[in-house]
Short mmCIF file of C-alpha atoms and ligand atoms in Angstrom, two decimals:
data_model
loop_
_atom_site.label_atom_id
_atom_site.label_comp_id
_atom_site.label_asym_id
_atom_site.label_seq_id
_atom_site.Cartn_x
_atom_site.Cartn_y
_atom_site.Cartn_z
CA UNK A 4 -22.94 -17.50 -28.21
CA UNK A 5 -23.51 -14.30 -30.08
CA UNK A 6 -22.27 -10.65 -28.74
CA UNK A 7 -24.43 -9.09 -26.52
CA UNK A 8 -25.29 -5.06 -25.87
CA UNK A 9 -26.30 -4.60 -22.36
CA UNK A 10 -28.82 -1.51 -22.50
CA UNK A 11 -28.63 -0.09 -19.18
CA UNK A 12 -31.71 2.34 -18.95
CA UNK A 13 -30.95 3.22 -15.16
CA UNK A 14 -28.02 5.27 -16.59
CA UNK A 15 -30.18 6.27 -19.68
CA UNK A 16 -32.12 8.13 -16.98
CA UNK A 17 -29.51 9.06 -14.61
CA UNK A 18 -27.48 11.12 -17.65
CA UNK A 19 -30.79 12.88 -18.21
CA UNK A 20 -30.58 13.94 -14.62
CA UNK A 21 -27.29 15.07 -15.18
CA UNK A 22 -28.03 17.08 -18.37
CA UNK A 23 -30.60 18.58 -16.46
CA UNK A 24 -28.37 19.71 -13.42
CA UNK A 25 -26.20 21.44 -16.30
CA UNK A 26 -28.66 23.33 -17.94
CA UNK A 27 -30.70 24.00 -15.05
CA UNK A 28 -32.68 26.59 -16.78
CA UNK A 29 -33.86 24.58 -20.35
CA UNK A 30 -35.85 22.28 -21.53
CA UNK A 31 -34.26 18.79 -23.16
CA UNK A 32 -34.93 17.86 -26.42
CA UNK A 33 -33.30 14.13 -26.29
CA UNK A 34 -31.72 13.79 -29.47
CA UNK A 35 -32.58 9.86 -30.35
CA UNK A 36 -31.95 9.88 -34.19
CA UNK A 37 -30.11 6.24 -35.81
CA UNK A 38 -32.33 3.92 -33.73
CA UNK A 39 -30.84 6.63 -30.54
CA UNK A 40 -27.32 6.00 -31.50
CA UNK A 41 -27.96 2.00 -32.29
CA UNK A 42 -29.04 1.47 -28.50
CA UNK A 43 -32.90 1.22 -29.89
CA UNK A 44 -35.24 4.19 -30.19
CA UNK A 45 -38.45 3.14 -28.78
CA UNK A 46 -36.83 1.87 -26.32
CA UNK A 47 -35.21 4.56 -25.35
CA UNK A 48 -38.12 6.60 -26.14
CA UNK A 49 -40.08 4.85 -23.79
CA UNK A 50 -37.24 4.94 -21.07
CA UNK A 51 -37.74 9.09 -21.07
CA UNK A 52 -41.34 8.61 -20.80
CA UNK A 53 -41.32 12.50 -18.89
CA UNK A 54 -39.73 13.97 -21.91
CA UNK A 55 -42.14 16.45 -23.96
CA UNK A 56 -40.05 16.72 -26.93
CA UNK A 57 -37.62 14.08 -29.14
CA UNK A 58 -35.58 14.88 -31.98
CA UNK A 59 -34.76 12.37 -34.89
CA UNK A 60 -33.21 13.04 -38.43
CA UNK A 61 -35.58 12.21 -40.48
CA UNK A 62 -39.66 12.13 -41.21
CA UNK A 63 -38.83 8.45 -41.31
CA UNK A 64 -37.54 8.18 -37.93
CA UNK A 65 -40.35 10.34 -36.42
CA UNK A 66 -42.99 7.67 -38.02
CA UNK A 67 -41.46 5.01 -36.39
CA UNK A 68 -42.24 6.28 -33.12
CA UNK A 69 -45.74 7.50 -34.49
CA UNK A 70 -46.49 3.66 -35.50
CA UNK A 71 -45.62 2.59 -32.17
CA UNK A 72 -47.74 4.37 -30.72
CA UNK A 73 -45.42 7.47 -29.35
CA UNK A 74 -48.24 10.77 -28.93
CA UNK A 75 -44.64 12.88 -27.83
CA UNK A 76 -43.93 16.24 -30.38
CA UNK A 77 -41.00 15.37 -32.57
CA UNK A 78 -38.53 17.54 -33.85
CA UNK A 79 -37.36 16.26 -37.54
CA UNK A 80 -33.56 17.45 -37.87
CA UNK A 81 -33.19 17.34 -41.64
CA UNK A 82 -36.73 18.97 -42.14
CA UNK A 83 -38.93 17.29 -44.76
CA UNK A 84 -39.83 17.75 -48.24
CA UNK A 85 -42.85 18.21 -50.90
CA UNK A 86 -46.37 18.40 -50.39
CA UNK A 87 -46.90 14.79 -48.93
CA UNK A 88 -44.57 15.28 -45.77
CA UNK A 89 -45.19 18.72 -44.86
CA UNK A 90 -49.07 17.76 -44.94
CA UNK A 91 -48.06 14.40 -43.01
CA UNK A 92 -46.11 16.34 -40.56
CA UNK A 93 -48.84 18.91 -39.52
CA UNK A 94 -51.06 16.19 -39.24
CA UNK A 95 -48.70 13.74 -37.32
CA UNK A 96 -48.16 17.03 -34.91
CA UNK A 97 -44.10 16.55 -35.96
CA UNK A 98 -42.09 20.03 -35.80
CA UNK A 99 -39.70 20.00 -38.74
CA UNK A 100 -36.35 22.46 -38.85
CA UNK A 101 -37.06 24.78 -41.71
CA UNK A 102 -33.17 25.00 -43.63
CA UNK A 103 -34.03 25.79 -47.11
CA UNK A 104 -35.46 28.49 -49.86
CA UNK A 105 -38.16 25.53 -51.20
CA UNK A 106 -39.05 24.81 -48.00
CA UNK A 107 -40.52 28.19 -47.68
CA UNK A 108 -41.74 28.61 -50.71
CA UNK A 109 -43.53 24.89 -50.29
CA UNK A 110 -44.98 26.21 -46.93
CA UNK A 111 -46.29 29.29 -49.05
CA UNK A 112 -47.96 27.51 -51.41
CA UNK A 113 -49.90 24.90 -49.23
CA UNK A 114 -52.65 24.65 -46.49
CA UNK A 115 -51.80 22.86 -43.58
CA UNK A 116 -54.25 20.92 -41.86
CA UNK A 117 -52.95 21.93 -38.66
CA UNK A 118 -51.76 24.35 -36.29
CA UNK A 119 -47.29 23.40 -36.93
CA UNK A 120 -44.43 24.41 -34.74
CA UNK A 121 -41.10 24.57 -36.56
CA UNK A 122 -37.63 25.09 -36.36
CA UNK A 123 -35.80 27.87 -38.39
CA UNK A 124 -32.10 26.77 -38.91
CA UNK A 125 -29.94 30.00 -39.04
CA UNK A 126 -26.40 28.98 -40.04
CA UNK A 127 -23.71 30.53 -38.15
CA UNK A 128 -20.66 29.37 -38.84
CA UNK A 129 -21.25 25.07 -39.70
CA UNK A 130 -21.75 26.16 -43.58
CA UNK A 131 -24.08 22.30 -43.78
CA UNK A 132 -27.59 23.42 -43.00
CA UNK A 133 -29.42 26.40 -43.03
CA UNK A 134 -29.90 29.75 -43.53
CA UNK A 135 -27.40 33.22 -42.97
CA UNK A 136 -27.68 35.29 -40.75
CA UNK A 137 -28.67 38.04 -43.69
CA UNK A 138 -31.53 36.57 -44.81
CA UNK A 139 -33.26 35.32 -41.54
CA UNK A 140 -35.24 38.05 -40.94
CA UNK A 141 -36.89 37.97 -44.63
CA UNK A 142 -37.03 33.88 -43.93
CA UNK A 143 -39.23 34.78 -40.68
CA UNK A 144 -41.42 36.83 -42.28
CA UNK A 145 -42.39 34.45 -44.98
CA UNK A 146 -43.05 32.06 -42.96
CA UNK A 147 -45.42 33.88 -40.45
CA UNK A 148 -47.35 35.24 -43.52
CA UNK A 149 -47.47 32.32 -45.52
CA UNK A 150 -51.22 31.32 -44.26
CA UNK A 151 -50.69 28.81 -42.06
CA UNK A 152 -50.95 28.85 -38.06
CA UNK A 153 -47.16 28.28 -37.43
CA UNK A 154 -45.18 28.68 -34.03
CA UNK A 155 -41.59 29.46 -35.08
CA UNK A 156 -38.32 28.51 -33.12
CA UNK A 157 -34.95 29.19 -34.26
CA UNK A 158 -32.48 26.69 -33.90
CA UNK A 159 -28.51 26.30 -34.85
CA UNK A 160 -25.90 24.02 -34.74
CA UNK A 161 -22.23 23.74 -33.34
CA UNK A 162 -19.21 23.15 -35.58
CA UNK A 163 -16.45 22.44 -33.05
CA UNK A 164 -17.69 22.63 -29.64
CA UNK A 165 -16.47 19.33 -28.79
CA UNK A 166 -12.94 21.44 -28.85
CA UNK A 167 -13.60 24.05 -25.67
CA UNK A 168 -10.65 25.97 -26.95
CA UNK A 169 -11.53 26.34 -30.72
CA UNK A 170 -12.92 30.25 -30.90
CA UNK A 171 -15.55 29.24 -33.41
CA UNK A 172 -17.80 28.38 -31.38
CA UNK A 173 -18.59 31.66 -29.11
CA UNK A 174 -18.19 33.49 -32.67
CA UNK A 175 -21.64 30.82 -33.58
CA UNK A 176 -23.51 31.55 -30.20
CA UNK A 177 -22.77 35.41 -30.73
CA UNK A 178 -24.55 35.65 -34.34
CA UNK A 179 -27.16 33.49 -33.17
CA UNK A 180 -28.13 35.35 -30.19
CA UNK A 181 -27.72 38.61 -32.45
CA UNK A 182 -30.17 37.46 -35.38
CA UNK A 183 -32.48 36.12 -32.62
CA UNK A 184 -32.86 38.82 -30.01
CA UNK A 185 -35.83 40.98 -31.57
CA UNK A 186 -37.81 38.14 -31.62
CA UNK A 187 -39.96 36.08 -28.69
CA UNK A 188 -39.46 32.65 -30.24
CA UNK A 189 -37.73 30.10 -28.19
CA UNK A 190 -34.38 29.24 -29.44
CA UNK A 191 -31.93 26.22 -29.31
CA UNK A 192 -28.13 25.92 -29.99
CA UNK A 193 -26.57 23.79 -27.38
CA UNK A 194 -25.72 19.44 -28.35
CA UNK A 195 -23.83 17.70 -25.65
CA UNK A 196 -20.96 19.29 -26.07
CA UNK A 197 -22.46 22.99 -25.49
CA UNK A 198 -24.39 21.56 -22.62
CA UNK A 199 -21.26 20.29 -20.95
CA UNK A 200 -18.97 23.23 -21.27
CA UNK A 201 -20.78 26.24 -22.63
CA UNK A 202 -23.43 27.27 -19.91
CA UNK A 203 -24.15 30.66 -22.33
CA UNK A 204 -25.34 28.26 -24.75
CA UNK A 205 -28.36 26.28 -23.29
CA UNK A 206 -30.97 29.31 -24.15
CA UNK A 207 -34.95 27.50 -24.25
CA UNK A 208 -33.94 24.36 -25.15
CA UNK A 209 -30.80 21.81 -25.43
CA UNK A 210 -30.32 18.98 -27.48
CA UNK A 211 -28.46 16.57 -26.05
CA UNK A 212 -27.07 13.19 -27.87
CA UNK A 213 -24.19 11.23 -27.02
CA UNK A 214 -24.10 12.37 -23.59
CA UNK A 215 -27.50 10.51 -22.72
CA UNK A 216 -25.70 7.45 -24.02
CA UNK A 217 -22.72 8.41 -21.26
CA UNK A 218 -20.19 9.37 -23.30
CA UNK A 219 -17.72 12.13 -23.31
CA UNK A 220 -19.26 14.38 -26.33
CA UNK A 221 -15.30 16.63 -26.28
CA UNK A 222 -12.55 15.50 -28.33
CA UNK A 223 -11.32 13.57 -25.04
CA UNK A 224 -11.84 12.29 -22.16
CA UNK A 225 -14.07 9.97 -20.80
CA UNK A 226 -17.89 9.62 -19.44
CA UNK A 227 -16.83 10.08 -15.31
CA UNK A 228 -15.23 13.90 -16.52
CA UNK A 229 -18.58 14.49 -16.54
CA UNK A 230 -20.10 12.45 -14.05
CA UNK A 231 -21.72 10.48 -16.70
CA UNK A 232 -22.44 6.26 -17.10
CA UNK A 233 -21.94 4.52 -19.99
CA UNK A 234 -25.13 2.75 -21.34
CA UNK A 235 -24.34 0.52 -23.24
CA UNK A 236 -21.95 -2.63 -22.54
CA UNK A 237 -20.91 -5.02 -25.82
CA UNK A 238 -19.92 -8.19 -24.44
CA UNK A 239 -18.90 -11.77 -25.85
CA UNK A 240 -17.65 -14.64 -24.85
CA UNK A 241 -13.96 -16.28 -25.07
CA UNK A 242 -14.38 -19.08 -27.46
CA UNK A 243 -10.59 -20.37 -27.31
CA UNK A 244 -7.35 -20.36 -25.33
CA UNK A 245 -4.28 -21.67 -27.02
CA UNK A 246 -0.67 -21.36 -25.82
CA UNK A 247 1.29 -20.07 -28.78
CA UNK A 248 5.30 -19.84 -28.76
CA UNK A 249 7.61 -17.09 -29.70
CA UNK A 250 7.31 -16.30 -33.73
CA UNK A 251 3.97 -17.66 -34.40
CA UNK A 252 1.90 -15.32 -36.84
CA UNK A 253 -1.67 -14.77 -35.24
CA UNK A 254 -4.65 -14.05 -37.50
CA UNK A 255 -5.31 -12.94 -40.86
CA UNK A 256 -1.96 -12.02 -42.50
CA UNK A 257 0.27 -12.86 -40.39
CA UNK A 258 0.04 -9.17 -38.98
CA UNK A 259 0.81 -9.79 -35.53
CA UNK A 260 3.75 -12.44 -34.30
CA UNK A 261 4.19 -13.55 -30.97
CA UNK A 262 7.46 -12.06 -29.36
CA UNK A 263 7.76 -14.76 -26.93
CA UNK A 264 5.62 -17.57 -25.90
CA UNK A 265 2.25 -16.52 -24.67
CA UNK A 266 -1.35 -17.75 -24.37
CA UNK A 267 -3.84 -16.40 -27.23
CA UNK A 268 -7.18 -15.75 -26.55
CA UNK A 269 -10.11 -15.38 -29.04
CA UNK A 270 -13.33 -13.76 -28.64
CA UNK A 271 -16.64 -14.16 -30.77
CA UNK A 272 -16.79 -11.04 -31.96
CA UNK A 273 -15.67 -9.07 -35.39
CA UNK A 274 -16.47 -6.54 -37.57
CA UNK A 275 -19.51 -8.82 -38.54
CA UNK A 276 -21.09 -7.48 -35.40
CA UNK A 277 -19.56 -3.54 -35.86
CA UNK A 278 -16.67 -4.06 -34.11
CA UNK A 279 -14.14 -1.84 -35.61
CA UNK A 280 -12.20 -3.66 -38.37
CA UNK A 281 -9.19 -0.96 -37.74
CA UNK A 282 -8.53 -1.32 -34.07
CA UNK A 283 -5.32 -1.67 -33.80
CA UNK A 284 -3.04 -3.95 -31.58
CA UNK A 285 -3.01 -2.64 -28.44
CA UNK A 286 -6.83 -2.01 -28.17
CA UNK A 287 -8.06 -2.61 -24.96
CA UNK A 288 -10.44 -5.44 -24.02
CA UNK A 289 -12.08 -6.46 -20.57
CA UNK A 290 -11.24 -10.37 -19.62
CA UNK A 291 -12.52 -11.07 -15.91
CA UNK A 292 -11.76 -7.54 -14.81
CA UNK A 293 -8.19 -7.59 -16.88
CA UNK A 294 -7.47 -5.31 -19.30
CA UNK A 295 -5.68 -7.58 -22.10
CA UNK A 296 -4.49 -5.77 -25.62
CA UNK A 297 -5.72 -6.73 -28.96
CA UNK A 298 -3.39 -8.29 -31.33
CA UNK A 299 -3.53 -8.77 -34.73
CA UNK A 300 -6.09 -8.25 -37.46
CA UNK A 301 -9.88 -8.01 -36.72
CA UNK A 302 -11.90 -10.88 -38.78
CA UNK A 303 -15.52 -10.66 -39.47
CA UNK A 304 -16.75 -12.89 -36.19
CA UNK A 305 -13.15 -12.80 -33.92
CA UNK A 306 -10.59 -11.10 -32.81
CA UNK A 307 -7.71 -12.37 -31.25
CA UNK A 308 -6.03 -10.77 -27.88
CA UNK A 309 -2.77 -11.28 -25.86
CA UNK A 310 -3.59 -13.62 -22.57
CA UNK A 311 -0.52 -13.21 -20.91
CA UNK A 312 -1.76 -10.68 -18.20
CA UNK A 313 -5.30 -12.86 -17.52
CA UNK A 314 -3.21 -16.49 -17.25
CA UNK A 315 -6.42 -17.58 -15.41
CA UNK A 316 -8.93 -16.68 -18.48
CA UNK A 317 -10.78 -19.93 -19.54
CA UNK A 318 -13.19 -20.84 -22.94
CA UNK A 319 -17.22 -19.64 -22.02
CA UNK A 320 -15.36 -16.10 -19.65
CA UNK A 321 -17.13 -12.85 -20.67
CA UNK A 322 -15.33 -10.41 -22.76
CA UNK A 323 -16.40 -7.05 -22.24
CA UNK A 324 -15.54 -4.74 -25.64
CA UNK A 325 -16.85 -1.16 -24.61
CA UNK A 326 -19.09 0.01 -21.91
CA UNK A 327 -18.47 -0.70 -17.94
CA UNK A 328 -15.41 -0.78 -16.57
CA UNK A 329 -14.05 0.00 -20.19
CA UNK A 330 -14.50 3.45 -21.70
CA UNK A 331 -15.77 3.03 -25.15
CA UNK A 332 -13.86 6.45 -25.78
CA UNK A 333 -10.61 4.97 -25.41
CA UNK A 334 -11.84 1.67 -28.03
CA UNK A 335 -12.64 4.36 -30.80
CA UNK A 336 -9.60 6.40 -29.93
CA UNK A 337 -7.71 3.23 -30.94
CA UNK A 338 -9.71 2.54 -33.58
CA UNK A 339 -9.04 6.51 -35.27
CA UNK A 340 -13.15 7.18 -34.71
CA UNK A 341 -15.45 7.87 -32.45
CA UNK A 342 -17.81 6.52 -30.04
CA UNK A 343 -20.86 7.88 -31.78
CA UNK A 344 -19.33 5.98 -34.83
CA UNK A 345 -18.63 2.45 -33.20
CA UNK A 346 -22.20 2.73 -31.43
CA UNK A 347 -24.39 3.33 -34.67
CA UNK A 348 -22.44 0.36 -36.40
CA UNK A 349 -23.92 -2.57 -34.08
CA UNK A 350 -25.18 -5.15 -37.11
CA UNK A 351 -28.13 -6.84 -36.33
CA UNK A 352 -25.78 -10.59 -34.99
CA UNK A 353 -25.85 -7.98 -31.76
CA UNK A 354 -28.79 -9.25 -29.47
CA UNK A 355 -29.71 -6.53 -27.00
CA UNK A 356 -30.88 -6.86 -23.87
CA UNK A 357 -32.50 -4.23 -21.90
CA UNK A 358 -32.68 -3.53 -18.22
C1 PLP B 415 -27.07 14.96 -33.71
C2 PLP B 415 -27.43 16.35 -33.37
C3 PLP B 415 -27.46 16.78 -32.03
C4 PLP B 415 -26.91 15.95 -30.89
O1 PLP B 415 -25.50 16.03 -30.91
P1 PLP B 415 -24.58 15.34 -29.80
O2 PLP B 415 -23.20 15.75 -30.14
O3 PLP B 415 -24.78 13.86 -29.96
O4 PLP B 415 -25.08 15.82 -28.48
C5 PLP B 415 -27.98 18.05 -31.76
N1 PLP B 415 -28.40 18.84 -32.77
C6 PLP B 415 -28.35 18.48 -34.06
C7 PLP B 415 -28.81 19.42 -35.12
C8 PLP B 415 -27.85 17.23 -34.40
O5 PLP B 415 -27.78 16.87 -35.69
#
């Protein structure tokens, strides 16, 4: 049997909750960009069906959720481009983040169908999108005299808040709140991170991401540090037990050799279905409530894991990879990622199921 995700949307919904007991005061822009962090955008989508606002990357993304039917506004990350999208986004009633000189001079030079609300990116301190701090006000000016009916927002971006003790970040939120503060627009900074651990951040409206999925956004830690539930659970199934004696080389290799005599377990699942190809032995996996260590290599459809604690573990048990009762933080921490990383890799082998 193939590898399963388990989408749980009862915790989709509960870490919502949570981000809203954190930021008590702001609105929540649910970040659901990469098909919501591979657990499935519409569905998720649909699973916040209170939610005013949703943010994606691209104008791509955002028409996905048009086509299906979606009427929520939708922030586009990465902005969009030429003629063709910025008409398509005023009609399509999609907010884009304004980053860039020929985005302004595009919005000059066309007439919008519609009445637009968009997102100026003011760069303070990332150096990937946006604009200074210098040339803001000039940017804001443009745009409200440019002829079209636009409501402008700023918005910026963390570098390093997922490190609480890296000074960059208050340096960000201080020239961001100084550009901003002659103006009435509503502003934005916080992701999960800032919503977790810098209250000063949340301003009008957060953005939260990986926390929705329940995971820990700092550099560690896991989901319960902050009361949040892990959504998604990748399970498999245990396809073969073999005893193995001391010196026999398991897997592709040879990489791993038993040190004694010891049962061998494999599960159906590899980097064929995203599981990380450089999790190293040692890497935790879930075997009838047993934590049993990963040995050897990763193939494409298996991987291969040390019995000797589970003697009772049989051919058709459930292997559970990340998600309950195994903190998908600790997989990518033994992997050298991250859990946003090993949840946008899920290959399409994956069937998800949903409740
Ligand atoms: C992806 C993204 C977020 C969400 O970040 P998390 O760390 O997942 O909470 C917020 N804002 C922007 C601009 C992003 O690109």
């Amino acid at each position: 049997m193939s590898a399963r995700a388990y989408i749980n949307l009862q915790a989709l919904r509960y870490n919502l909750r949570r981000v809203g007991e954190l930021a008590p005061q702001s609105r929540v822009i649910p970040v659901i960009k990469a098909n919501a962090y591979g657990h499935g955008m519409l569905e998720v989508a649909a699973a916040l069906n209170k939610i005013t606002t949703f943010a994606v990357a691209t104008l791509e993304e955002a028409m996905l959720l048009r086509q299906a039917g979606n009427t929520k506004n939708i922030m586009v990350l990465q902005g969009v481009s030429g003629k063709k999208e910025w008409l398509q986004a005023a009609q399509e009633g999609i907010s884009p983040v304004l980053h860039h000189e020929e985005q302004v001079a595009l919005l000059e030079s066309i007439d919008l169908p519609a009445a637009m609300d968009i997102w100026i990116k003011i760069d303070t301190g990332m150096h990937r999108l946006g604009f200074s701090p210098e040339h803001t006000q000039a940017i804001y000016r443009r745009c409200q005299q440019s002829g079209n009916e636009l409501n402008i927002r700023f918005m910026s971006h963390f570098a390093n808040a997922d490190d609480a003790d890296d000074d960059l970040t208050d340096t960000q939120l201080q020239r961001f709140l100084d550009v901003t503060k002659e103006y009435a627009a509503e502003r934005s900074m916080a992701n999960s991170a800032g919503i977790c651990v810098f209250a000063d951040s949340h301003l009008d409206w957060v953005r939260p991401g990986i926390m929705l999925y329940g995971v820990n956004p700092m550099l560690s830690g896991t989901a319960s540090d902050f009361s949040l539930q892990p959504v998604m659970t990748l399970t498999s199934t245990l396809l073969s037990v073999h005893q193995r004696c001391r010196g026999d080389a398991i897997g592709y290799g040879g990489a791993w050799v038993c040190p004694h005599d010891m049962p061998v377990g494999i599960v159906a699942i590899g980097y064929g279905d995203g599981y990380p190809r450089h999790a190293r032995s040692g890497t935790p996996v879930l075997i009838n409530g047993n934590r049993v260590p990963l040995i050897g290599r990763v193939s494409m459809d298996m991987i291969c894991v040390d019995l000797s604690q589970c003697p009772d573990a049989a051919v058709g048990d459930e292997a559970i990879l990340w998600g309950d009762g195994l903190p998908i933080e600790e997989v990518a921490d033994s992997a050298d990622t991250i859990a946003y990383e090993l949840l946008c890799k899920l290959t399409k082998r994956v069937k998800f199921v949903y409740s």
